[in-house]
Coordinates of C-alpha atoms in Angstrom, one line a residue:
Chain A
M418 CA -2.3 -35.8 -72.7
N419 CA -5.8 -36.9 -72.0
L420 CA -8.6 -37.4 -74.6
I421 CA -11.6 -35.9 -73.6
E422 CA -13.6 -37.2 -76.8
Q423 CA -13.0 -38.8 -79.8
H424 CA -15.4 -39.3 -82.7
A425 CA -15.6 -40.7 -86.3
S426 CA -15.9 -38.3 -88.9
F427 CA -15.6 -38.6 -92.2
G428 CA -13.7 -41.5 -92.7
G429 CA -11.3 -40.3 -90.0
T430 CA -11.6 -39.5 -86.6
Q431 CA -12.2 -36.1 -84.6
S432 CA -10.3 -35.9 -81.1
V433 CA -10.3 -32.9 -77.7
F434 CA -7.0 -33.7 -76.1
R435 CA -6.6 -31.8 -72.8
H436 CA -2.9 -31.3 -71.4
T437 CA -1.0 -29.2 -69.2
S438 CA 0.8 -25.8 -70.5
K439 CA 4.0 -25.0 -69.5
T440 CA 3.6 -21.9 -71.5
L441 CA 0.0 -20.7 -69.9
N442 CA 1.0 -22.5 -66.7
C443 CA -2.3 -24.1 -66.9
D444 CA -4.1 -27.1 -68.9
M445 CA -5.8 -26.4 -72.4
T446 CA -7.4 -28.6 -74.4
F447 CA -7.3 -28.2 -78.1
G448 CA -9.5 -30.5 -81.0
I449 CA -7.8 -32.1 -84.0
F450 CA -9.0 -34.1 -87.3
V451 CA -6.8 -36.5 -88.6
P452 CA -8.3 -37.7 -92.0
Q453 CA -7.7 -41.5 -92.8
H454 CA -4.1 -42.3 -93.8
A455 CA -2.0 -44.9 -94.2
E456 CA 0.2 -46.0 -91.3
G457 CA 3.5 -44.3 -91.2
T458 CA 2.4 -41.2 -93.1
R459 CA 2.5 -37.9 -92.4
L460 CA 0.3 -35.1 -93.0
P461 CA 0.4 -31.8 -93.6
V462 CA -0.9 -29.8 -90.7
I463 CA -3.6 -26.6 -90.6
Y464 CA -3.0 -24.4 -87.3
W465 CA -6.7 -22.9 -86.6
L466 CA -7.7 -19.8 -84.6
S467 CA -11.2 -19.1 -83.1
G468 CA -12.5 -15.5 -82.4
L469 CA -13.5 -13.6 -79.3
T470 CA -15.7 -16.0 -76.1
C471 CA -14.6 -19.3 -78.4
T472 CA -13.1 -22.5 -77.1
E473 CA -12.2 -25.5 -79.7
Q474 CA -15.3 -26.4 -79.5
N475 CA -16.8 -24.0 -81.9
F476 CA -14.9 -24.9 -84.7
V477 CA -14.4 -28.4 -84.2
T478 CA -18.8 -28.5 -84.7
K479 CA -19.9 -26.0 -86.0
A480 CA -17.5 -25.3 -89.5
G481 CA -17.6 -28.5 -91.3
A482 CA -14.1 -28.2 -92.0
Q483 CA -13.5 -31.8 -91.0
A484 CA -15.5 -32.7 -95.2
Y485 CA -13.0 -31.1 -96.8
A486 CA -9.8 -32.2 -94.8
A487 CA -10.5 -35.5 -95.4
E488 CA -10.6 -35.4 -99.2
H489 CA -7.0 -33.2 -99.0
G490 CA -6.0 -35.5 -96.2
V491 CA -4.3 -32.6 -93.9
I492 CA -4.8 -32.7 -90.3
V493 CA -6.6 -29.7 -88.7
V494 CA -5.6 -28.2 -84.5
A495 CA -7.8 -26.2 -83.1
P496 CA -6.5 -24.5 -80.0
D497 CA -8.8 -23.2 -77.0
T498 CA -8.5 -19.1 -77.4
S499 CA -6.7 -18.3 -73.5
P500 CA -5.2 -19.9 -70.4
R501 CA -8.0 -21.3 -68.5
G502 CA -8.7 -21.9 -65.1
D503 CA -9.8 -21.1 -61.5
D504 CA -6.6 -19.1 -60.7
V505 CA -6.4 -17.6 -64.1
A506 CA -7.2 -13.7 -64.6
D507 CA -10.4 -12.9 -66.0
D508 CA -11.9 -9.5 -67.0
P509 CA -16.5 -9.4 -67.1
A510 CA -16.1 -8.3 -70.0
Y511 CA -16.4 -10.8 -72.9
D512 CA -13.2 -9.2 -74.4
L513 CA -10.6 -9.5 -71.8
G514 CA -9.6 -12.4 -70.1
K515 CA -10.8 -15.6 -70.7
G516 CA -11.8 -16.6 -74.3
A517 CA -9.5 -13.8 -75.4
G518 CA -6.5 -14.2 -75.1
F519 CA -5.6 -12.1 -78.5
Y520 CA -2.3 -14.7 -79.4
L521 CA -0.1 -13.0 -78.0
N522 CA 2.3 -13.0 -74.8
A523 CA 1.3 -10.6 -72.2
T524 CA 3.7 -7.9 -69.9
Q525 CA 1.5 -6.5 -67.9
A526 CA -0.5 -7.7 -63.8
P527 CA -2.5 -9.9 -63.8
W528 CA -2.3 -11.0 -67.1
A529 CA 1.3 -12.1 -67.6
A530 CA 1.3 -15.0 -65.6
H531 CA -1.2 -16.7 -68.3
F532 CA -1.9 -14.8 -70.8
R533 CA 1.4 -16.3 -73.5
M534 CA -0.9 -17.3 -76.0
Y535 CA 1.7 -16.4 -79.2
D536 CA 4.2 -19.3 -77.4
Y537 CA 2.1 -21.7 -76.8
I538 CA 0.5 -21.8 -80.9
V539 CA 4.6 -20.8 -81.8
D540 CA 6.1 -23.2 -79.8
E541 CA 4.9 -25.2 -77.7
L542 CA 1.2 -26.8 -79.4
P543 CA 2.9 -27.6 -82.6
A544 CA 6.2 -29.2 -81.0
L545 CA 3.1 -31.5 -78.4
I546 CA 1.3 -31.4 -81.8
E547 CA 4.7 -33.3 -83.9
A548 CA 5.4 -35.3 -81.0
N549 CA 2.1 -38.0 -80.9
F550 CA 0.7 -36.9 -84.0
P551 CA 1.3 -38.4 -87.8
V552 CA 2.2 -34.5 -88.3
S553 CA 4.7 -33.7 -91.6
E554 CA 6.6 -30.0 -91.3
R555 CA 4.7 -28.6 -93.3
R556 CA 2.5 -26.8 -91.3
S557 CA 0.0 -23.4 -92.3
I558 CA -2.4 -21.0 -90.4
M559 CA -5.0 -19.6 -90.5
G560 CA -8.6 -18.4 -87.8
H561 CA -11.4 -16.2 -87.2
S562 CA -11.9 -12.8 -86.4
M563 CA -9.7 -12.2 -83.2
G564 CA -7.9 -15.3 -84.4
G565 CA -7.3 -14.4 -88.5
H566 CA -5.3 -11.0 -86.3
G567 CA -3.5 -14.7 -84.6
A568 CA -2.7 -16.0 -87.6
I569 CA -1.7 -13.4 -89.8
T570 CA 0.5 -11.8 -87.0
I571 CA 2.0 -15.2 -86.5
A572 CA 2.8 -15.4 -90.2
L573 CA 4.6 -12.5 -90.5
K574 CA 6.5 -12.7 -87.8
N575 CA 8.0 -16.7 -88.4
P576 CA 9.5 -16.3 -92.1
G577 CA 9.3 -20.1 -93.7
R578 CA 7.2 -21.7 -90.7
Y579 CA 4.4 -21.6 -92.2
R580 CA 3.3 -22.5 -96.6
A581 CA -0.5 -20.5 -96.0
V582 CA -2.1 -18.1 -94.4
S583 CA -5.9 -17.2 -94.6
A584 CA -8.0 -15.4 -93.0
F585 CA -12.0 -15.1 -91.9
S586 CA -13.2 -11.2 -90.9
P587 CA -9.7 -10.6 -89.4
I588 CA -9.0 -8.2 -87.1
V589 CA -6.1 -6.9 -88.6
A590 CA -6.0 -3.4 -87.8
P591 CA -5.8 -3.9 -83.4
S592 CA -3.7 -0.4 -82.5
Q593 CA -6.7 1.4 -84.6
V594 CA -10.2 -0.6 -83.2
P595 CA -11.5 -1.1 -79.8
W596 CA -11.1 -4.7 -79.3
G597 CA -7.7 -4.5 -79.8
E598 CA -7.0 -1.2 -78.3
K599 CA -8.9 -2.5 -75.2
A600 CA -6.8 -5.6 -74.9
F601 CA -3.5 -4.4 -75.9
A602 CA -3.8 -1.7 -72.6
A603 CA -4.7 -4.4 -71.0
Y604 CA -2.0 -7.3 -72.1
L605 CA 0.8 -4.8 -73.2
G606 CA 0.4 -1.2 -71.1
P607 CA -0.6 2.3 -72.4
D608 CA 3.0 2.6 -74.7
R609 CA 1.8 2.0 -78.1
E610 CA 5.6 1.3 -79.7
T611 CA 5.7 -2.4 -78.3
W612 CA 2.0 -3.1 -79.8
K613 CA 3.3 -3.0 -82.9
Q614 CA 4.4 -6.8 -82.8
Y615 CA 0.9 -7.7 -82.8
D616 CA -0.4 -5.7 -85.0
A617 CA -0.9 -7.1 -88.5
T618 CA -0.8 -4.0 -90.7
A619 CA 2.2 -2.3 -88.6
L620 CA 3.9 -5.9 -89.6
L621 CA 3.4 -6.1 -92.6
A622 CA 6.6 -2.7 -93.3
S623 CA 9.0 -5.4 -91.6
A624 CA 7.9 -8.5 -93.3
T625 CA 10.6 -10.6 -95.1
E626 CA 9.1 -12.7 -96.8
R627 CA 5.9 -12.4 -99.4
L628 CA 3.5 -15.0 -97.9
P629 CA 0.3 -14.4 -99.8
I630 CA -2.7 -14.2 -97.2
L631 CA -5.7 -15.0 -98.3
I632 CA -8.7 -13.1 -96.5
D633 CA -12.9 -13.7 -96.6
Q634 CA -15.5 -10.9 -95.4
G635 CA -18.1 -10.6 -94.9
E636 CA -20.2 -7.4 -96.3
A637 CA -22.4 -8.1 -93.4
D638 CA -20.5 -8.5 -91.1
N639 CA -21.4 -6.2 -88.2
F640 CA -18.1 -6.0 -87.1
L641 CA -17.0 -5.2 -90.3
A642 CA -16.9 -1.3 -90.2
E643 CA -15.9 -0.2 -86.2
Q644 CA -13.9 -3.3 -85.1
L645 CA -12.7 -4.8 -88.8
K646 CA -12.0 -2.2 -91.2
P647 CA -9.5 -4.4 -93.4
E648 CA -9.3 -1.5 -96.0
I649 CA -6.7 -0.4 -93.5
F650 CA -4.8 -3.6 -94.3
T651 CA -5.1 -3.8 -97.9
A652 CA -4.1 -0.4 -98.3
E653 CA -0.8 -1.0 -96.5
A654 CA 0.3 -4.3 -98.1
A655 CA 0.2 -2.8 -101.7
R656 CA 2.7 -0.3 -100.2
H657 CA 4.7 -2.8 -99.2
N658 CA 3.4 -4.9 -102.0
H659 CA 3.0 -7.8 -99.6
P660 CA -0.3 -10.4 -101.4
V661 CA -3.6 -9.6 -100.2
T662 CA -6.7 -11.2 -101.4
L663 CA -9.5 -9.9 -100.1
N664 CA -13.2 -11.4 -100.3
L665 CA -15.7 -9.3 -100.1
R666 CA -19.1 -12.0 -99.1
L667 CA -22.0 -10.0 -100.0
G668 CA -24.3 -10.7 -97.2
Y669 CA -23.0 -13.0 -94.9
D670 CA -22.2 -12.4 -91.7
H671 CA -19.6 -12.7 -89.0
S672 CA -20.7 -15.7 -88.0
Y673 CA -19.6 -19.8 -88.4
Y674 CA -22.9 -19.9 -90.8
F675 CA -20.1 -18.3 -92.7
I676 CA -17.4 -19.8 -92.2
A677 CA -18.5 -23.3 -92.8
S678 CA -19.4 -22.0 -96.5
F679 CA -16.2 -20.6 -97.4
I680 CA -14.3 -23.0 -95.0
G681 CA -13.8 -25.8 -98.4
T682 CA -12.2 -22.6 -100.3
H683 CA -9.4 -22.0 -97.4
I684 CA -8.6 -25.9 -97.3
A685 CA -8.0 -26.2 -100.5
H686 CA -5.7 -23.2 -100.9
H687 CA -4.2 -24.2 -98.0
A688 CA -3.9 -28.3 -99.1
N689 CA -2.0 -26.5 -102.2
A690 CA 0.6 -24.2 -100.6
L691 CA 0.9 -27.5 -98.5
K692 CA 1.5 -30.0 -101.5
A693 CA 3.6 -28.4 -102.9
Chain B
M905 CA -43.9 -15.4 -87.1
N906 CA -41.6 -14.2 -86.5
L907 CA -37.9 -13.8 -87.6
I908 CA -35.6 -14.8 -84.5
E909 CA -32.4 -15.1 -86.4
Q910 CA -31.9 -15.6 -90.6
H911 CA -27.6 -15.8 -92.0
A912 CA -26.5 -16.0 -95.6
S913 CA -25.2 -19.7 -95.8
F914 CA -23.9 -21.2 -99.3
G915 CA -25.6 -19.1 -101.4
G916 CA -28.7 -19.6 -99.8
T917 CA -29.7 -18.1 -95.9
Q918 CA -31.0 -19.9 -92.8
S919 CA -33.3 -18.7 -90.7
V920 CA -34.9 -19.6 -87.7
F921 CA -39.1 -18.7 -87.3
R922 CA -40.8 -18.4 -84.4
H923 CA -45.2 -19.2 -84.6
T924 CA -47.8 -19.4 -82.3
S925 CA -49.2 -23.1 -82.9
K926 CA -52.6 -24.0 -82.7
T927 CA -52.5 -28.0 -83.0
L928 CA -49.1 -28.0 -79.5
N929 CA -50.6 -24.6 -78.2
C930 CA -47.7 -22.8 -77.4
D931 CA -45.1 -21.0 -79.2
M932 CA -42.0 -23.1 -81.4
T933 CA -39.2 -22.3 -83.5
F934 CA -37.9 -24.0 -86.4
G935 CA -35.1 -23.7 -88.8
I936 CA -35.1 -23.5 -92.8
F937 CA -33.0 -23.2 -94.8
V938 CA -33.1 -21.5 -98.3
P939 CA -31.1 -22.5 -101.3
Q940 CA -30.9 -19.5 -103.8
H941 CA -32.7 -19.6 -106.7
A942 CA -34.6 -18.2 -110.0
E943 CA -37.6 -15.8 -108.1
G944 CA -40.8 -17.6 -108.9
T945 CA -39.0 -21.1 -108.7
R946 CA -41.1 -23.2 -106.4
L947 CA -38.1 -25.9 -104.4
P948 CA -38.8 -29.4 -103.0
V949 CA -39.1 -29.9 -99.5
I950 CA -37.3 -32.0 -96.9
Y951 CA -38.3 -32.1 -92.9
W952 CA -35.3 -32.9 -90.8
L953 CA -36.9 -34.4 -87.4
S954 CA -34.1 -34.0 -84.6
G955 CA -33.7 -36.8 -82.1
L956 CA -34.0 -35.7 -77.8
T957 CA -33.1 -33.0 -76.0
C958 CA -32.6 -30.9 -79.3
T959 CA -34.1 -27.7 -80.3
E960 CA -33.1 -26.8 -83.8
Q961 CA -29.8 -26.0 -83.3
N962 CA -28.2 -28.9 -83.2
F963 CA -29.0 -29.9 -86.6
V964 CA -28.8 -25.8 -88.4
T965 CA -25.5 -25.8 -86.7
K966 CA -23.9 -29.4 -86.5
A967 CA -25.1 -31.4 -89.5
G968 CA -23.1 -29.4 -92.6
A969 CA -27.0 -30.0 -94.4
Q970 CA -26.8 -25.9 -96.2
A971 CA -23.5 -27.0 -98.9
Y972 CA -26.2 -30.7 -99.6
A973 CA -29.1 -28.6 -99.6
A974 CA -27.6 -26.0 -101.4
E975 CA -26.1 -28.3 -104.0
H976 CA -29.0 -29.9 -105.4
G977 CA -31.8 -27.6 -104.9
V978 CA -33.7 -27.8 -101.9
I979 CA -35.3 -26.2 -98.9
V980 CA -34.5 -28.2 -95.6
V981 CA -36.6 -27.3 -92.7
A982 CA -35.3 -28.3 -89.0
P983 CA -38.6 -28.1 -86.3
D984 CA -37.9 -27.8 -82.5
T985 CA -39.0 -31.6 -81.1
S986 CA -41.4 -30.7 -78.6
P987 CA -43.5 -27.8 -77.5
R988 CA -42.2 -25.6 -75.5
G989 CA -43.2 -23.0 -72.5
D990 CA -43.7 -22.2 -69.2
D991 CA -47.3 -24.0 -69.0
V992 CA -46.2 -27.2 -71.0
A993 CA -45.4 -30.4 -69.0
D994 CA -42.3 -31.3 -68.5
D995 CA -40.4 -34.3 -66.2
P996 CA -36.7 -33.6 -65.0
A997 CA -35.2 -36.9 -67.1
Y998 CA -33.9 -36.1 -70.7
D999 CA -36.0 -38.3 -72.3
L1000 CA -39.6 -37.6 -71.3
G1001 CA -41.5 -34.4 -71.8
K1002 CA -39.6 -31.3 -73.3
G1003 CA -37.1 -32.0 -76.0
A1004 CA -38.9 -35.7 -76.1
G1005 CA -41.5 -35.0 -77.7
F1006 CA -41.7 -38.5 -80.0
Y1007 CA -43.4 -36.6 -82.8
L1008 CA -47.1 -38.7 -81.1
N1009 CA -50.8 -37.5 -80.0
A1010 CA -50.6 -37.6 -76.6
T1011 CA -53.6 -38.8 -75.3
Q1012 CA -52.9 -38.6 -71.4
A1013 CA -52.9 -36.3 -68.5
P1014 CA -50.6 -34.1 -68.0
W1015 CA -49.0 -33.9 -72.3
A1016 CA -52.1 -34.4 -73.9
A1017 CA -52.7 -30.8 -73.4
H1018 CA -50.1 -29.8 -75.8
F1019 CA -47.9 -32.9 -76.9
R1020 CA -49.4 -33.5 -80.7
M1021 CA -46.6 -33.1 -82.2
Y1022 CA -47.5 -36.2 -85.1
D1023 CA -50.2 -33.0 -85.9
Y1024 CA -48.0 -30.3 -85.9
I1025 CA -45.3 -32.3 -87.9
V1026 CA -47.6 -34.5 -91.0
D1027 CA -50.3 -30.7 -90.7
E1028 CA -49.7 -27.6 -89.3
L1029 CA -45.8 -27.2 -90.3
P1030 CA -45.9 -28.1 -93.2
A1031 CA -48.8 -25.8 -94.3
L1032 CA -47.6 -23.2 -92.9
I1033 CA -44.3 -23.5 -95.0
E1034 CA -46.4 -23.7 -98.1
A1035 CA -48.1 -20.4 -97.4
N1036 CA -45.0 -18.9 -96.7
F1037 CA -41.8 -19.6 -98.4
P1038 CA -41.3 -20.8 -102.1
V1039 CA -41.8 -24.3 -101.4
S1040 CA -43.7 -26.9 -104.3
E1041 CA -46.2 -29.9 -103.1
R1042 CA -42.8 -32.3 -103.7
R1043 CA -42.0 -33.2 -100.1
S1044 CA -39.5 -35.8 -98.0
I1045 CA -38.3 -36.9 -94.7
M1046 CA -36.0 -37.8 -93.0
G1047 CA -34.5 -37.8 -89.0
H1048 CA -32.3 -38.9 -85.8
S1049 CA -33.2 -41.3 -83.3
M1050 CA -36.1 -40.1 -81.9
G1051 CA -36.2 -38.0 -85.2
G1052 CA -35.6 -41.4 -86.9
H1053 CA -38.8 -42.6 -85.6
G1054 CA -40.2 -39.5 -86.0
A1055 CA -39.4 -40.0 -90.1
I1056 CA -40.6 -43.5 -90.7
T1057 CA -43.2 -44.0 -88.5
I1058 CA -44.7 -40.7 -90.1
A1059 CA -44.1 -41.9 -93.6
L1060 CA -45.1 -45.1 -93.3
K1061 CA -48.6 -43.5 -91.8
N1062 CA -49.2 -41.0 -94.7
P1063 CA -48.8 -42.6 -98.3
G1064 CA -47.9 -40.6 -101.2
R1065 CA -47.5 -38.1 -98.5
Y1066 CA -43.7 -38.3 -98.9
R1067 CA -41.3 -38.9 -102.2
A1068 CA -38.9 -40.0 -99.4
V1069 CA -37.6 -41.3 -96.1
S1070 CA -34.2 -41.7 -94.8
A1071 CA -33.1 -41.8 -90.9
F1072 CA -29.9 -42.0 -89.2
S1073 CA -29.5 -44.2 -86.3
P1074 CA -33.7 -44.2 -85.7
I1075 CA -35.4 -46.2 -82.7
V1076 CA -37.2 -48.9 -84.6
A1077 CA -38.9 -50.6 -82.5
P1078 CA -40.3 -48.2 -79.7
S1079 CA -42.4 -50.7 -77.9
Q1080 CA -39.4 -53.3 -77.2
V1081 CA -36.8 -50.1 -76.2
P1082 CA -37.1 -48.4 -72.4
W1083 CA -37.2 -44.8 -74.5
G1084 CA -40.0 -45.8 -76.0
E1085 CA -42.5 -47.8 -73.6
K1086 CA -41.6 -45.3 -71.0
A1087 CA -42.1 -42.8 -73.5
F1088 CA -45.3 -44.1 -74.8
A1089 CA -46.7 -45.6 -71.6
A1090 CA -46.2 -41.6 -70.1
Y1091 CA -47.7 -39.9 -73.3
L1092 CA -50.2 -43.6 -74.6
G1093 CA -51.2 -44.8 -71.3
P1094 CA -50.8 -48.8 -70.4
D1095 CA -52.7 -50.3 -73.8
R1096 CA -50.2 -51.5 -75.7
E1097 CA -52.4 -52.0 -78.5
T1098 CA -52.6 -47.9 -78.9
W1099 CA -48.8 -48.1 -79.1
K1100 CA -48.9 -49.8 -82.1
Q1101 CA -49.4 -46.3 -84.3
Y1102 CA -46.7 -45.2 -83.6
D1103 CA -43.7 -48.0 -84.0
A1104 CA -42.2 -48.5 -87.5
T1105 CA -42.0 -51.7 -86.8
A1106 CA -45.3 -52.6 -85.8
L1107 CA -46.6 -50.1 -89.0
L1108 CA -44.5 -52.7 -91.7
A1109 CA -47.2 -55.2 -91.9
S1110 CA -50.3 -52.2 -92.7
A1111 CA -48.3 -49.9 -94.9
T1112 CA -49.6 -49.9 -98.4
E1113 CA -47.1 -47.6 -100.0
R1114 CA -44.1 -49.2 -100.8
L1115 CA -41.2 -45.9 -100.0
P1116 CA -38.0 -47.2 -99.7
I1117 CA -36.5 -47.0 -96.4
L1118 CA -32.6 -45.6 -96.7
I1119 CA -31.0 -45.8 -92.7
D1120 CA -27.5 -45.1 -92.2
Q1121 CA -26.4 -46.9 -88.3
G1122 CA -22.8 -46.2 -86.8
E1123 CA -21.6 -49.3 -85.3
A1124 CA -20.0 -47.9 -82.2
D1125 CA -23.5 -46.3 -81.3
N1126 CA -23.9 -46.4 -77.3
F1127 CA -27.6 -47.0 -78.0
L1128 CA -27.2 -49.6 -80.7
A1129 CA -27.6 -52.6 -78.7
E1130 CA -30.4 -51.4 -76.0
Q1131 CA -32.7 -48.4 -78.0
L1132 CA -31.8 -48.9 -81.5
K1133 CA -32.3 -52.5 -82.3
P1134 CA -32.2 -52.1 -86.3
E1135 CA -32.8 -55.7 -86.7
I1136 CA -35.8 -55.9 -85.1
F1137 CA -37.0 -53.3 -88.7
T1138 CA -35.4 -54.8 -90.9
A1139 CA -36.3 -58.7 -90.2
E1140 CA -39.8 -57.4 -90.3
A1141 CA -39.1 -54.9 -93.4
A1142 CA -38.3 -58.1 -94.8
R1143 CA -41.6 -59.9 -93.3
H1144 CA -42.9 -57.5 -95.6
N1145 CA -41.1 -56.8 -98.7
H1146 CA -40.4 -53.9 -97.6
P1147 CA -37.8 -51.9 -99.4
V1148 CA -35.1 -51.3 -96.9
T1149 CA -31.4 -50.1 -96.9
L1150 CA -29.9 -50.3 -93.4
N1151 CA -26.2 -48.9 -93.7
L1152 CA -24.0 -49.8 -90.5
R1153 CA -21.4 -47.1 -90.3
L1154 CA -17.9 -49.2 -88.7
G1155 CA -16.3 -46.4 -86.0
Y1156 CA -19.5 -44.7 -86.1
D1157 CA -21.3 -42.9 -83.2
H1158 CA -24.6 -41.1 -82.2
S1159 CA -23.3 -38.0 -82.8
Y1160 CA -23.7 -35.5 -85.5
Y1161 CA -20.4 -35.9 -86.5
F1162 CA -21.5 -39.3 -87.3
I1163 CA -25.1 -37.4 -89.2
A1164 CA -22.5 -34.9 -90.7
S1165 CA -20.3 -37.7 -92.8
F1166 CA -23.2 -38.6 -94.0
I1167 CA -25.7 -36.3 -94.1
G1168 CA -24.8 -36.0 -98.1
T1169 CA -25.7 -39.1 -98.8
H1170 CA -28.8 -38.7 -97.4
I1171 CA -29.8 -35.3 -98.7
A1172 CA -28.7 -36.5 -102.8
H1173 CA -31.2 -39.4 -101.9
H1174 CA -33.8 -37.1 -101.1
A1175 CA -33.2 -34.9 -103.9
N1176 CA -33.1 -37.8 -106.5
A1177 CA -36.6 -38.7 -105.4
L1178 CA -38.1 -35.5 -105.0
K1179 CA -36.9 -34.2 -108.7
A1180 CA -37.8 -37.9 -110.4

């Protein structure tokens, strides 16, 4: 693990590290904010999953999360959004290939060799973080857009592993929207049955844990009507008595300005659950 | 004036506009955050001046100022750092030409045709802002690095015009450090007497107003020893009984992580003075 950059931030430290991922078969970077803390203490950790086109830098530089993480005494880890490197398959479009890992394990060529972001986020990255940083086993997960899809599906598929889950502008029904249909067809193949394991709406039926899901969605988000459709998810959650809070925020768009405006309420929500 | 981008942010609006500047003889962009406010009210305004290589985007996306501006009910304007456009003189180095206007009026070829950032910041931009946005005549000014130099010199040269001034990691003795010597020689020519009008340390002797100057400086700033040298400024301020608060912040560097960590205390300082 190599330190790429490190900055004092709100009394703590914002760093970026690079490491070789066995799961993804390439080098990966991640950001980590560690607040000021007493020597020997171990802190809860929130995993943040970013959206299409992002690296760890978008969240680290634009979300303003460090202020709230410092206030609540939680570590925040922000991984990259896909495998990287010259030998990793890619596509000219922004919504497939690099920057568009969709937090799943690809089964189709040419993607299957590297695109295993699901295993990376669920297993390899937490093991690395837990071995190298002062984190406790209290974990939670959140994300934005494609990363909101990642956070919700990963929480639903791993009962007991996360103490809180939340999302900004998440893709919640990937099998029913263009972004998801394109990515799932490429990564998982044409059989839509295989898509259900990574579709938040489809996963609600089999969820064995009723972890409350907090969602903030900008009402002026350009992707709301075509790609996000939170109403599909909330309707299905209601059918299964799965607790979902959907805050529709008037005037807000899909950008990090929106995330920055409400990241404080999400981190407070996570901190409450992590410290309970 | 054309709207380039606009985002809801902390209950208010973060926008970027483009306009044609007569002073600079080119098109310019600036960021402006307007908090939620009652129709018809006019709010105090803080001008933020950025450092070398920056556009308005660095501050707007990375400083996290919107949270505090919303809390205190102040407008924040963040202009670009130099004239722009294909017919504007430039230099391959990052510290001269575009992105390096140094908030002065150049007298030397090829710079004099466009590089009049002093007049732009003191006169043209405020007139534009006051004609088009709900601002009062209560103004203050702050900045970072080259922009800290700009904020302090502009406040010292315009008694009564600003109600507060502060800076992060400012260049305070440009005539005595490489960045300033290079830029001033290019923009103002070899006669060092002409440099004094834009040198914060030199201006202290003739200041007719004792506006307190708040400075935050990272102790781990790579530019501290060679380019910033705040001790030259504080010693001269002490000789003239000019009130200066210098907060040396252990472990902090020159980046926006540093600015974000303390922008809240600076905006509170400005808001107090603006509302007094």
